[in-house]
Amino acid sequence: IHSYHSICFVFCQMYLGNAAVPVLCLLNFASSAVADRSLRHRKEGPSLNFGEDEDDYIVVFKDRASHVTFMENEIEAVNCVRHLDFINAEVLRLSNADASQWAERDDVLIFEQDQKVTAFSEEVPHGIIMVEALDIDYVANSGVKACVIDTGYGLGHPDLPTESHVEITGFNPYSDGRWFVDGQGHGTHVAGTMVAIGNNGIGVVGVTSNASMPLHIGKGLGDDGNGSNSGVLAAMESCVQSGAKVINMSLGGPGASGAVEEFLTKLENDGTDVLIVAAAGNNGDSSFSFPASYNSPLVMSVAAVESNGDRAGFSQYNNQVDIAAPGVDIKSTVTMNAGRDFGYTSWDGTSMASPHVAGVAALIWSHYPSKSVADVRTALECSAVMPEQYGDDVKNDEVGYGVVNAKNALALLEFSDFSGCPTIAPTMAPTPLDCSEDIIEIIITTDIYPSETAWVLTNNCYNTEVASEDNHPFGEYEYTTKICVPPGGEYFFRITDSFGDGICCSNGQGSYNILYNGESVASGGEFLNEDIKIFGQCGTPPPSPAPQVTATPSVAPTSSHSPSYPPTTTGAPSQVATFSCPSGQVEFSLTLTTDNYPEETKWVLKEGFRWQTGTTLTTESFGTYTSSQTTYTETICIIKNKSHYFRINDKANDGLCCDHGNGEYSIALNGQEPFHSGGNFGKKEQVKFMAFPDYSDMQAFTIEIEREPKGVYLDWTSKDEEENS
């Protein structure tokens, strides 16, 4: 077993804490002074350059007496910039002619230009930018720990966390070496990609850069970069025992181990929530490498890509590759001189790609630590970005599901919106309410303070609670509850507002309505602390059930080309649909004004986190719209809190505006103001959004707008028949 990296170039610089510059300057001064004592006629420091008309010079006098004499007799005649009394020196601004004379003075020990010094800057490696991890913080004290199994950890590197920042533990299964000393540098490079400290003014930045993620180090490889299956297995066990949620293994070999497979099976059977992220290998062929290629739901194989998304030539490709990450010219922290010194270097390898994925996994998991390993893995895979050059591939042997993306994965994990994800069974439409008895339907529309509202329904004939609800997370949103009840009965309904202002009309237009077999029997909204309604009678048959009452949504989420309104006839604008969506859904409305060539316009609405795997909900094809400069309104019920895509196309590549008329479109939810409008595009415009009932829940990453042809690739190809039909 060995590490996977190849060296591109090395540029290392010594740092001595945060005092690198003054320490180095003092060392330079000391060496010059010692040399001058041996060669008494040497009075200059670094070579002088009299190319400027005027410059600043450091003048160090040979002793205290010479300095005092100068201060008493000559200081008034020169331009003194700064006093350095502690070394018998002055900083003087001198002309070229004066400078040459000062260099020859017998009372001067050192004469040198006051060279410019700049602060060391911090670099954000291109891999961190590519996976979009920079603007997401690891959540401290979330309990999500990461483990790195490698050649060790350069504890003390100024750009890596130490015990003063966060808990760091380790384990070494071998008789020689220590886990906190990295004699090879590979493990420190991997760790830097995951955890290099940000905003400290030096070095680089890791995926989790706030120095708050606890670490465990398993020295599965020795200081020569090699190890054994048994040593790596022992390191894996130490990671699990330490409580690590994510394990990075930038190492591997060509042969599978039965012992490791047994260990993985045991973890799976025990329900251990741990994700093992491993490098796919650097042979550049289709061979398998292990541990990356173990067929376990706990193991992810990571390929390496270049900055343009191409698979790196050295990266192994096979059907076990799950995901990809940047792996070419990756700059990170390293150790040197058998672990005694620290620096930075850029390396290539799937070893460099793997920690990007492991870091992102830990990063998003820290935001939702109660999520399962299956959820985290699915979020990573389903939200990965497939590079343009692979067309409409959902998954391939080159890069798996695509390049890991922290921003997408966090959004997907937050809402567990796995519909359309290839690794998850598709979400089925709700089963219609199968009720052979009577149906009571309670419809609550909340005000702007939904958490204040609660209700309970009681059967007065038997003095038993039938249903209740006190969880209403969204304001100004309609909640519907349907209940099967025995025929005949008297019911007591009580709705409360904890603040004492009801649900209408001080803070929004809230209301409630109770339907008994489809007939409204109670309604209201204006009250103070509570409102009580009694309906029905014990032993009295209720109204006859209305045959149309079901829990089926207006449009089944998985249906294709099924608008929730009668199709408009050719040439006539559609009428605004008047209906309400059932519980768990929101109303999506499109208002579209055609240009002078309406037949060139088409659009598609899909549900899903990725366009390629999304489910088409409804569409209008080219030629559907025939009236120019005409406004059409289309409405459909869609599942709330799910990812959706709206894509609009123009066959002539000139959009809706403004070459041939002032066409436009807007999209909105639940009758609110549009959350996006457009029209001035070329061939296509696409909007990705989360169907939140309340716009205030739409965070920055939940609305993404992309246009063509303005240099933004959407995820189609020139051969995409759907776009041209």
XYZ file of C-alpha atoms in Angstrom:
725
model
C 0.000 0.000 0.000
C 1.379 3.371 -0.925
C 0.328 6.987 -1.239
C -1.052 8.364 -4.470
C 0.677 11.547 -5.558
C 3.192 12.742 -8.115
C 5.262 15.921 -7.730
C 4.756 18.790 -10.190
C 7.017 21.380 -8.583
C 8.113 22.310 -5.091
C 8.433 25.785 -3.615
C 9.024 25.804 0.120
C 9.735 28.640 2.500
C 10.647 28.449 6.157
C 8.395 30.138 8.669
C 9.336 30.862 12.257
C 5.983 31.404 13.890
C 4.428 34.710 12.938
C 7.768 36.533 13.071
C 9.233 35.248 9.828
C 10.352 38.591 8.439
C 12.019 40.165 11.494
C 13.732 36.928 12.426
C 15.153 36.520 8.958
C 16.263 40.151 8.927
C 17.998 39.785 12.249
C 19.787 36.683 11.023
C 20.951 38.620 7.974
C 22.156 41.475 10.129
C 23.997 39.167 12.477
C 25.806 37.397 9.666
C 26.879 40.729 8.180
C 28.137 42.001 11.498
C 30.195 38.896 12.181
C 31.719 39.050 8.721
C 32.669 42.695 9.234
C 34.565 41.909 12.416
C 36.711 39.507 10.439
C 37.130 41.818 7.444
C 37.261 45.269 9.006
C 37.180 47.141 5.685
C 33.755 45.693 4.619
C 31.179 48.343 5.358
C 28.284 47.420 2.988
C 25.358 45.080 3.484
C 23.569 43.781 0.391
C 24.845 45.122 -2.936
C 23.889 48.766 -3.462
C 21.873 50.087 -6.369
C 22.190 53.825 -6.974
C 19.721 53.795 -9.882
C 17.158 56.028 -8.126
C 17.597 59.784 -7.674
C 16.960 59.375 -3.959
C 16.478 56.433 -1.653
C 16.379 55.393 1.994
C 19.445 53.749 3.532
C 20.134 52.020 6.844
C 23.381 53.331 8.345
C 24.810 51.277 11.227
C 27.678 53.038 12.965
C 30.675 51.005 14.087
C 30.164 51.803 17.782
C 28.188 53.864 20.250
C 30.698 56.729 20.273
C 30.547 57.143 16.490
C 26.748 57.206 16.628
C 26.729 59.853 19.374
C 29.221 62.017 17.467
C 27.023 61.878 14.367
C 23.912 62.814 16.352
C 25.676 65.797 17.936
C 27.351 67.212 14.824
C 25.592 66.047 11.614
C 21.973 65.046 12.272
C 20.608 68.514 11.445
C 22.224 68.476 8.010
C 20.673 65.229 6.728
C 17.161 63.933 6.074
C 16.660 61.399 8.855
C 13.675 59.087 8.262
C 13.867 56.882 11.347
C 16.044 56.358 14.454
C 17.315 52.848 15.231
C 19.192 53.686 18.432
C 19.056 50.105 19.714
C 21.631 49.077 17.069
C 23.426 52.462 16.771
C 21.753 53.129 13.436
C 19.795 55.733 11.497
C 17.647 55.538 8.380
C 18.697 58.380 6.055
C 17.162 59.561 2.790
C 20.113 60.297 0.516
C 20.793 61.329 -3.054
C 22.922 59.107 -5.275
C 25.985 61.265 -4.790
C 25.652 61.418 -1.002
C 24.961 57.688 -0.788
C 28.224 56.791 -2.512
C 30.128 58.973 -0.042
C 28.401 57.432 2.990
C 29.346 53.977 1.778
C 33.028 54.926 2.134
C 32.926 56.468 5.629
C 35.241 54.934 8.250
C 32.770 55.389 11.129
C 30.093 53.279 9.368
C 29.922 49.543 9.976
C 27.004 48.688 7.643
C 25.505 50.769 4.851
C 22.577 49.264 2.953
C 19.405 50.207 1.149
C 16.220 50.031 3.228
C 14.617 47.260 1.183
C 10.864 46.922 0.832
C 9.202 44.099 2.771
C 5.648 42.862 2.172
C 3.362 40.629 4.191
C 3.042 37.010 3.184
C -0.342 36.563 1.517
C -2.789 33.732 1.905
C -3.669 31.759 -1.220
C -6.951 30.017 -1.939
C -6.038 26.902 -3.952
C -8.056 26.488 -7.144
C -9.475 23.199 -5.858
C -11.205 24.927 -2.941
C -12.770 27.390 -5.356
C -13.794 24.646 -7.777
C -15.711 22.667 -5.140
C -17.350 25.889 -3.828
C -16.381 25.365 -0.202
C -14.960 28.798 0.571
C -18.160 30.482 1.765
C -19.412 27.645 3.972
C -18.184 27.359 7.553
C -17.757 24.150 9.489
C -20.144 24.160 12.456
C -18.069 24.040 15.616
C -19.110 21.575 18.331
C -21.290 19.668 15.871
C -19.600 16.406 16.835
C -18.500 15.666 13.274
C -14.884 14.498 13.429
C -12.652 13.678 10.463
C -9.850 11.142 10.329
C -6.863 11.092 7.975
C -5.104 7.765 7.407
C -1.754 8.563 5.843
C 1.931 9.195 6.633
C 1.210 11.292 9.722
C 0.457 14.908 10.520
C 2.829 17.861 10.651
C 1.782 19.049 14.083
C 3.200 22.517 14.540
C 2.864 23.620 10.942
C 1.813 27.286 11.230
C -1.049 26.757 8.777
C -2.575 23.656 10.396
C -4.722 23.300 13.531
C -3.048 22.243 16.761
C -4.400 21.184 20.155
C -4.711 24.883 20.985
C -7.424 25.154 18.331
C -9.317 21.875 18.595
C -9.018 18.269 19.747
C -6.411 16.352 17.738
C -5.654 12.718 18.520
C -3.750 10.017 16.709
C -2.594 6.417 16.463
C 0.435 4.668 14.984
C 0.172 0.896 14.452
C 3.859 0.510 13.635
C 6.850 0.188 15.950
C 8.636 3.217 14.578
C 7.467 6.751 13.905
C 4.942 8.967 15.614
C 1.522 10.015 14.325
C 2.222 13.727 14.883
C 5.457 13.610 12.849
C 5.156 13.261 9.080
C 8.503 12.169 7.737
C 7.267 12.034 4.155
C 4.939 15.043 3.828
C 2.102 13.274 2.020
C -0.244 13.097 5.008
C 0.331 16.744 5.839
C -0.475 17.718 2.258
C -3.735 15.739 2.398
C -4.623 17.230 5.787
C -3.952 20.745 4.520
C -6.491 20.363 1.737
C -9.037 19.390 4.368
C -8.222 21.739 7.263
C -5.602 24.409 6.426
C -6.423 27.501 8.475
C -8.038 30.435 6.693
C -7.810 34.162 7.378
C -4.402 33.904 9.066
C -2.496 35.758 6.368
C -0.211 32.897 5.359
C -0.153 29.844 3.183
C -3.305 28.240 1.900
C -6.925 27.561 2.829
C -8.556 24.169 3.368
C -12.109 22.973 2.754
C -12.867 23.427 6.462
C -10.776 26.466 7.268
C -11.949 27.741 10.657
C -9.755 25.370 12.709
C -12.720 23.985 14.627
C -13.112 20.450 13.246
C -11.703 17.757 15.568
C -9.195 15.442 13.909
C -7.894 11.945 14.392
C -4.726 10.865 12.612
C -4.120 7.222 11.744
C -0.526 6.688 10.647
C -1.405 3.845 8.284
C 1.661 4.582 6.172
C 5.210 4.918 7.406
C 7.530 7.826 6.808
C 8.581 6.224 3.525
C 5.002 6.395 2.202
C 4.365 2.636 2.429
C 2.402 0.427 4.792
C 0.522 -2.858 5.078
C -3.128 -3.911 4.942
C -2.994 -4.844 8.611
C -1.502 -1.487 9.573
C -4.103 0.387 7.565
C -6.869 -1.785 9.017
C -5.682 -0.986 12.538
C -5.680 2.695 11.662
C -9.235 2.403 10.310
C -10.381 0.838 13.564
C -8.734 3.641 15.540
C -10.635 6.195 13.437
C -13.952 4.490 14.141
C -13.189 4.164 17.847
C -12.299 7.869 18.005
C -15.796 8.723 16.749
C -14.776 9.931 13.302
C -17.659 10.412 10.865
C -15.462 10.835 7.775
C -12.243 8.949 7.013
C -9.923 10.002 4.191
C -7.677 7.330 2.683
C -5.389 8.747 -0.005
C -3.679 5.404 -0.410
C -4.262 2.010 -1.935
C -3.027 -1.125 -3.627
C -4.101 -3.478 -6.410
C -5.329 -6.306 -4.207
C -8.479 -6.562 -2.115
C -8.218 -7.734 1.486
C -10.732 -10.165 2.919
C -10.002 -8.802 6.375
C -10.800 -5.237 5.305
C -13.968 -6.409 3.547
C -15.052 -8.189 6.722
C -14.404 -5.012 8.717
C -16.503 -2.939 6.301
C -19.321 -5.491 6.456
C -19.244 -5.356 10.255
C -19.464 -1.560 10.213
C -22.416 -1.735 7.859
C -24.220 -4.394 9.892
C -23.632 -2.430 13.092
C -25.191 0.652 11.524
C -22.000 2.683 11.974
C -22.412 6.154 10.475
C -18.985 6.582 8.908
C -18.080 7.553 5.353
C -14.767 6.319 3.961
C -13.444 8.456 1.106
C -10.597 6.882 -0.863
C -8.389 7.754 -3.830
C -9.238 5.857 -7.030
C -5.569 5.329 -7.939
C -2.957 6.810 -10.269
C -2.300 4.070 -12.845
C -4.289 5.850 -15.541
C -6.129 2.689 -16.551
C -9.350 0.820 -15.741
C -7.861 -1.365 -13.030
C -9.308 -1.413 -9.522
C -7.522 -0.094 -6.472
C -8.410 -0.803 -2.870
C -9.849 0.418 -0.528
C -11.517 2.727 -3.093
C -13.041 -0.137 -5.088
C -14.614 -2.115 -2.253
C -18.287 -2.545 -3.083
C -19.537 -1.044 0.168
C -22.117 1.692 0.775
C -19.639 3.181 3.235
C -16.837 3.655 0.678
C -16.579 6.322 -2.038
C -13.983 6.128 -4.819
C -12.657 9.531 -5.908
C -11.228 10.303 -9.334
C -9.055 13.322 -10.094
C -9.914 16.039 -12.607
C -8.014 18.961 -14.031
C -9.185 22.533 -13.541
C -11.285 22.311 -16.736
C -13.120 19.201 -15.526
C -11.256 16.688 -17.690
C -10.303 13.442 -16.004
C -6.614 13.656 -15.139
C -4.588 11.313 -17.310
C -3.226 9.399 -14.322
C -6.632 8.881 -12.652
C -7.947 5.316 -12.772
C -11.393 4.865 -14.309
C -13.852 2.051 -13.655
C -17.406 1.370 -12.527
C -16.460 1.839 -8.871
C -15.633 5.538 -9.330
C -18.325 7.484 -7.486
C -17.285 11.100 -7.686
C -14.435 13.395 -8.746
C -12.511 16.347 -7.353
C -9.590 18.586 -8.352
C -6.343 16.621 -8.337
C -3.871 18.476 -10.547
C -1.489 21.179 -9.302
C -3.011 21.184 -5.810
C -1.105 23.421 -3.426
C -1.136 22.484 0.242
C 0.910 22.188 3.413
C 3.889 19.804 3.686
C 6.673 18.776 5.996
C 10.339 18.654 4.948
C 13.602 17.317 6.302
C 12.031 14.201 7.838
C 9.230 16.246 9.368
C 11.423 18.831 11.054
C 10.538 21.751 8.774
C 7.319 23.020 7.264
C 6.374 24.534 3.937
C 4.050 24.298 0.952
C 4.071 22.404 -2.315
C 1.850 21.585 -5.289
C 1.250 17.937 -6.138
C -0.872 15.904 -8.536
C -2.790 12.740 -7.740
C -6.048 11.140 -6.748
C -4.534 11.494 -3.271
C -5.037 15.225 -3.702
C -8.602 14.798 -5.010
C -9.848 12.561 -2.210
C -9.450 15.091 0.662
C -11.572 17.602 -1.247
C -14.475 15.144 -1.100
C -13.762 14.107 2.496
C -13.567 17.752 3.542
C -16.860 18.606 1.846
C -18.516 15.558 3.432
C -17.467 16.669 6.921
C -18.361 20.272 6.150
C -21.978 19.614 5.151
C -22.440 16.902 7.783
C -21.488 19.406 10.500
C -24.565 21.445 9.537
C -26.887 18.436 9.910
C -25.106 15.944 12.202
C -28.259 13.876 12.724
C -28.317 12.900 9.044
C -27.254 9.370 8.143
C -24.193 8.357 6.162
C -26.543 7.300 3.365
C -28.029 10.807 3.291
C -24.601 12.437 3.172
C -23.337 10.122 0.440
C -26.463 10.646 -1.659
C -26.232 14.407 -1.217
C -22.620 14.390 -2.419
C -23.289 12.195 -5.436
C -26.620 13.632 -6.526
C -25.458 17.246 -6.295
C -22.112 16.714 -8.051
C -21.567 18.773 -11.194
C -21.012 16.758 -14.362
C -18.402 18.529 -16.519
C -19.660 19.805 -19.859
C -17.468 17.522 -21.916
C -19.324 14.445 -20.632
C -22.629 15.648 -22.061
C -25.770 14.231 -20.509
C -24.051 11.429 -18.598
C -25.602 10.879 -15.206
C -22.663 8.706 -14.156
C -19.641 7.341 -15.972
C -16.414 5.494 -15.229
C -14.288 8.614 -15.712
C -15.640 10.973 -13.037
C -18.546 9.078 -11.462
C -21.473 11.429 -10.850
C -19.286 14.465 -11.476
C -17.221 16.962 -9.488
C -18.127 17.366 -5.817
C -19.848 20.672 -4.996
C -20.192 21.805 -1.382
C -22.815 24.449 -2.062
C -25.128 22.060 -3.902
C -24.580 19.222 -1.451
C -25.426 21.377 1.566
C -28.689 22.522 -0.014
C -29.619 18.969 -0.951
C -28.796 17.588 2.494
C -30.771 20.336 4.229
C -34.051 19.434 2.577
C -33.312 15.748 1.856
C -34.654 16.377 -1.617
C -33.485 13.102 -3.149
C -36.198 12.897 -5.789
C -34.582 12.298 -9.148
C -31.313 11.149 -7.575
C -30.119 8.028 -9.379
C -29.068 6.288 -6.163
C -32.443 6.738 -4.474
C -35.768 5.143 -5.428
C -37.980 7.797 -7.040
C -40.472 9.546 -4.825
C -43.963 8.256 -5.564
C -47.065 10.394 -5.719
C -49.138 10.310 -2.513
C -51.550 7.417 -2.290
C -55.182 8.604 -2.537
C -56.992 8.626 0.781
C -58.747 5.258 1.021
C -61.651 5.949 3.334
C -64.780 3.802 3.391
C -66.222 5.951 6.193
C -66.685 9.721 6.505
C -64.064 12.380 5.822
C -63.339 15.501 7.856
C -60.979 17.963 6.190
C -59.416 20.753 8.257
C -57.854 23.583 6.251
C -55.739 26.093 8.180
C -54.215 29.172 6.549
C -51.671 30.635 8.950
C -50.917 34.300 9.572
C -47.377 35.675 9.660
C -46.769 34.072 13.081
C -47.573 30.412 12.328
C -45.937 28.930 15.419
C -48.634 30.550 17.592
C -51.390 28.422 16.054
C -52.616 25.013 17.275
C -55.854 23.042 17.047
C -57.497 19.895 18.377
C -60.522 17.893 17.165
C -62.473 15.771 19.667
C -65.344 13.284 19.196
C -67.941 14.415 21.771
C -69.879 11.162 21.490
C -66.950 9.154 22.867
C -64.961 12.009 24.491
C -61.846 10.990 22.511
C -59.303 13.103 20.650
C -59.489 12.496 16.915
C -56.600 14.662 15.693
C -54.472 17.675 16.633
C -51.682 19.800 15.215
C -49.351 22.395 16.731
C -46.558 22.387 14.153
C -47.005 25.055 11.490
C -43.532 26.186 10.382
C -44.543 28.439 7.474
C -46.395 31.721 7.689
C -49.259 32.635 5.352
C -49.402 29.053 4.169
C -52.273 26.623 3.767
C -52.166 23.346 5.739
C -54.711 20.619 5.033
C -55.449 17.585 7.223
C -57.882 14.859 6.132
C -59.268 12.372 8.642
C -61.410 9.241 8.300
C -64.126 9.066 10.992
C -67.025 6.658 11.714
C -70.428 7.610 10.203
C -72.404 10.014 12.398
C -70.991 11.902 15.355
C -70.657 15.222 17.130
C -67.268 16.914 16.927
C -65.670 19.630 19.025
C -63.053 21.755 17.210
C -60.855 24.144 19.188
C -58.247 26.426 17.583
C -55.904 28.558 19.717
C -53.476 31.420 19.257
C -50.791 31.626 21.950
C -50.334 35.392 21.510
C -54.055 36.148 21.766
C -54.696 37.871 18.435
C -56.184 35.006 16.417
C -55.054 34.290 12.875
C -56.838 37.214 11.210
C -56.540 40.050 10.620
C -53.919 41.959 12.645
C -50.936 40.057 11.286
C -52.012 38.483 8.044
C -55.159 37.037 6.510
C -55.227 33.673 8.247
C -58.353 31.517 8.338
C -59.686 28.036 8.944
C -62.342 25.974 7.218
C -63.732 22.550 8.181
C -65.291 20.322 5.537
C -67.418 17.324 6.485
C -67.660 15.017 3.481
C -66.911 17.996 1.267
C -69.433 20.387 2.850
C -68.214 23.365 4.891
C -69.529 23.080 8.458
C -67.346 25.633 10.302
C -64.979 28.465 9.438
C -63.402 31.551 10.934
C -60.140 33.271 11.815
C -60.979 36.406 13.786
C -60.706 35.549 17.478
C -58.407 36.237 20.401
C -57.001 33.300 22.358
C -59.285 30.595 21.011
C -62.240 29.777 18.815
C -64.537 26.761 19.325
C -66.906 25.172 16.836
C -69.195 22.158 17.329
C -70.692 20.317 14.374
C -72.500 17.061 13.681
C -74.725 15.058 16.044
C -74.287 11.694 17.662
C -76.147 9.048 15.663
C -77.139 11.487 12.893
C -75.882 10.663 9.388
C -73.600 13.366 8.043
C -73.846 14.820 4.550
C -73.318 12.325 1.743
C -69.654 11.986 0.830
C -68.642 14.009 -2.169
C -67.146 11.611 -4.695
C -64.321 13.918 -5.733
C -62.688 14.139 -2.290
C -59.245 12.474 -2.338
C -55.752 13.232 -1.191
C -54.466 13.111 -4.748
C -52.531 16.279 -5.672
C -53.784 18.443 -8.501
C -50.837 17.144 -10.526
C -49.081 13.934 -9.545
C -45.458 14.948 -8.900
C -44.102 12.158 -11.086
C -46.543 12.592 -13.973
C -45.302 13.896 -17.318
C -46.854 16.660 -19.389
C -49.901 16.949 -17.095
C -51.003 20.539 -16.512
C -53.455 21.086 -13.683
C -55.794 23.048 -15.919
C -57.510 22.258 -19.243
C -55.042 22.738 -22.125
C -55.488 26.048 -23.897
C -56.742 25.930 -27.424
C -54.350 26.928 -30.168
C -54.300 30.655 -30.702
C -56.160 31.603 -27.535
C -54.577 32.782 -24.298
C -55.091 30.538 -21.305
C -57.338 31.664 -18.495
C -56.053 32.026 -14.958
C -56.743 28.815 -13.089
C -58.607 29.249 -9.834
C -57.859 26.453 -7.419
C -55.920 25.743 -4.255
C -53.199 23.165 -3.876
C -53.501 20.356 -1.348
C -51.318 20.092 1.744
C -47.658 19.573 1.020
C -47.780 21.419 -2.297
C -47.446 24.995 -3.511
C -48.904 26.808 -6.487
C -46.403 27.535 -9.266
C -47.543 30.164 -11.736
C -45.964 31.290 -14.994
C -46.961 34.548 -16.666
C -45.591 34.721 -20.200
C -45.931 37.486 -22.757
C -44.936 36.401 -26.234
C -42.878 38.431 -28.692
C -43.679 38.839 -32.392
C -42.834 35.190 -33.042
C -44.733 33.239 -30.350
C -44.302 29.852 -32.038
C -40.548 30.027 -31.281
C -41.114 29.755 -27.516
C -41.213 26.578 -25.425
C -40.661 25.825 -21.739
C -40.260 22.877 -19.378
C -40.819 22.533 -15.618
C -38.984 19.690 -13.897
C -38.733 18.418 -10.327
C -35.344 17.179 -9.155
C -31.947 18.362 -8.001
C -30.313 17.726 -11.377
C -31.713 18.602 -14.782
C -30.700 15.311 -16.393
C -32.465 13.132 -13.830
C -35.366 15.435 -13.011
C -38.989 14.458 -13.574
C -40.859 16.537 -16.139
C -44.018 17.960 -14.559
C -45.376 19.933 -17.489
C -44.211 21.567 -20.704
C -45.345 23.648 -23.644
C -43.723 22.841 -26.998
C -42.701 25.023 -29.908
C -45.806 26.090 -31.789
C -48.132 25.984 -28.774
C -48.243 29.765 -28.539
C -49.615 31.391 -31.683
C -50.678 34.889 -30.597
C -47.961 37.545 -30.639
C -47.611 40.122 -27.862
C -50.132 38.122 -25.817
C -49.973 37.281 -22.116
C -50.540 33.687 -21.029
C -50.866 32.471 -17.441
C -50.180 28.868 -16.524
C -50.540 27.314 -13.063
C -49.575 23.951 -11.564
C -49.301 22.458 -8.077
C -45.795 21.285 -7.192
C -44.329 19.594 -4.119
C -43.137 22.102 -1.543
C -39.527 22.275 -0.303
C -38.308 20.405 -3.399
C -35.797 21.465 -6.039
C -37.250 22.427 -9.406
C -35.984 23.632 -12.757
C -37.786 26.017 -15.085
C -36.187 26.236 -18.527
C -37.425 28.436 -21.362
C -36.161 28.175 -24.960
C -36.319 30.342 -28.052
C -35.911 28.514 -31.360
C -34.391 31.538 -33.138
C -31.862 32.153 -30.328
C -33.088 35.710 -29.652
C -35.170 35.226 -26.503
C -38.441 37.013 -25.861
C -37.029 40.520 -25.769
C -36.099 42.844 -27.281
C -35.232 42.308 -30.956
C -38.723 41.350 -32.100
C -41.130 42.691 -29.535
C -41.112 43.195 -25.795
C -41.881 39.708 -24.570
C -41.156 38.623 -21.026
C -41.964 35.992 -18.422
C -42.198 35.773 -14.648
C -42.593 32.901 -12.197
C -44.121 32.979 -8.721
C -45.292 30.733 -5.913
C -48.576 30.805 -3.999
C -49.816 33.966 -5.685
C -46.956 36.049 -4.309
C -44.893 38.546 -6.246
C -42.657 36.903 -8.878
C -39.366 35.624 -7.500
C -37.824 35.828 -10.978
C -38.600 37.482 -14.284
C -36.744 37.608 -17.574
C -36.917 37.604 -21.312
C -33.678 39.072 -22.613
C -31.731 35.885 -23.311
C -30.480 33.982 -26.321
C -31.288 30.339 -26.871
C -32.205 29.395 -23.314
C -32.648 30.625 -19.782
C -32.894 28.339 -16.787
C -33.974 28.970 -13.203
C -33.276 26.466 -10.446
C -35.256 27.077 -7.263
C -36.532 25.468 -4.086
C -40.331 25.501 -3.820
C -40.613 27.252 -0.474
C -44.097 28.492 0.429
C -42.521 31.575 1.970
C -39.971 33.542 -0.061
C -38.100 34.488 3.091
C -36.862 30.895 3.257
C -35.224 31.175 -0.167
C -31.564 31.491 0.727
C -28.946 32.722 -1.707
C -28.036 29.282 -2.957
C -31.613 28.171 -3.648
C -32.210 30.375 -6.710
C -29.748 29.901 -9.554
C -30.213 31.635 -12.906
C -28.199 30.655 -15.969
C -28.403 31.970 -19.499
C -27.061 31.026 -22.907
C -25.145 32.217 -24.867
C -23.287 34.248 -22.236
C -20.511 31.793 -21.475
C -22.437 29.762 -18.918
C -22.828 26.068 -19.661
C -26.169 24.650 -18.549
C -25.941 20.854 -18.949
C -27.171 20.116 -22.391
C -25.335 19.339 -25.633
C -25.780 20.442 -29.224
C -27.285 17.031 -29.910
C -29.944 17.347 -27.254
C -33.058 16.429 -29.183
C -35.308 17.757 -26.424
C -33.985 21.268 -26.947
C -34.494 21.205 -30.724
C -37.884 19.485 -30.895
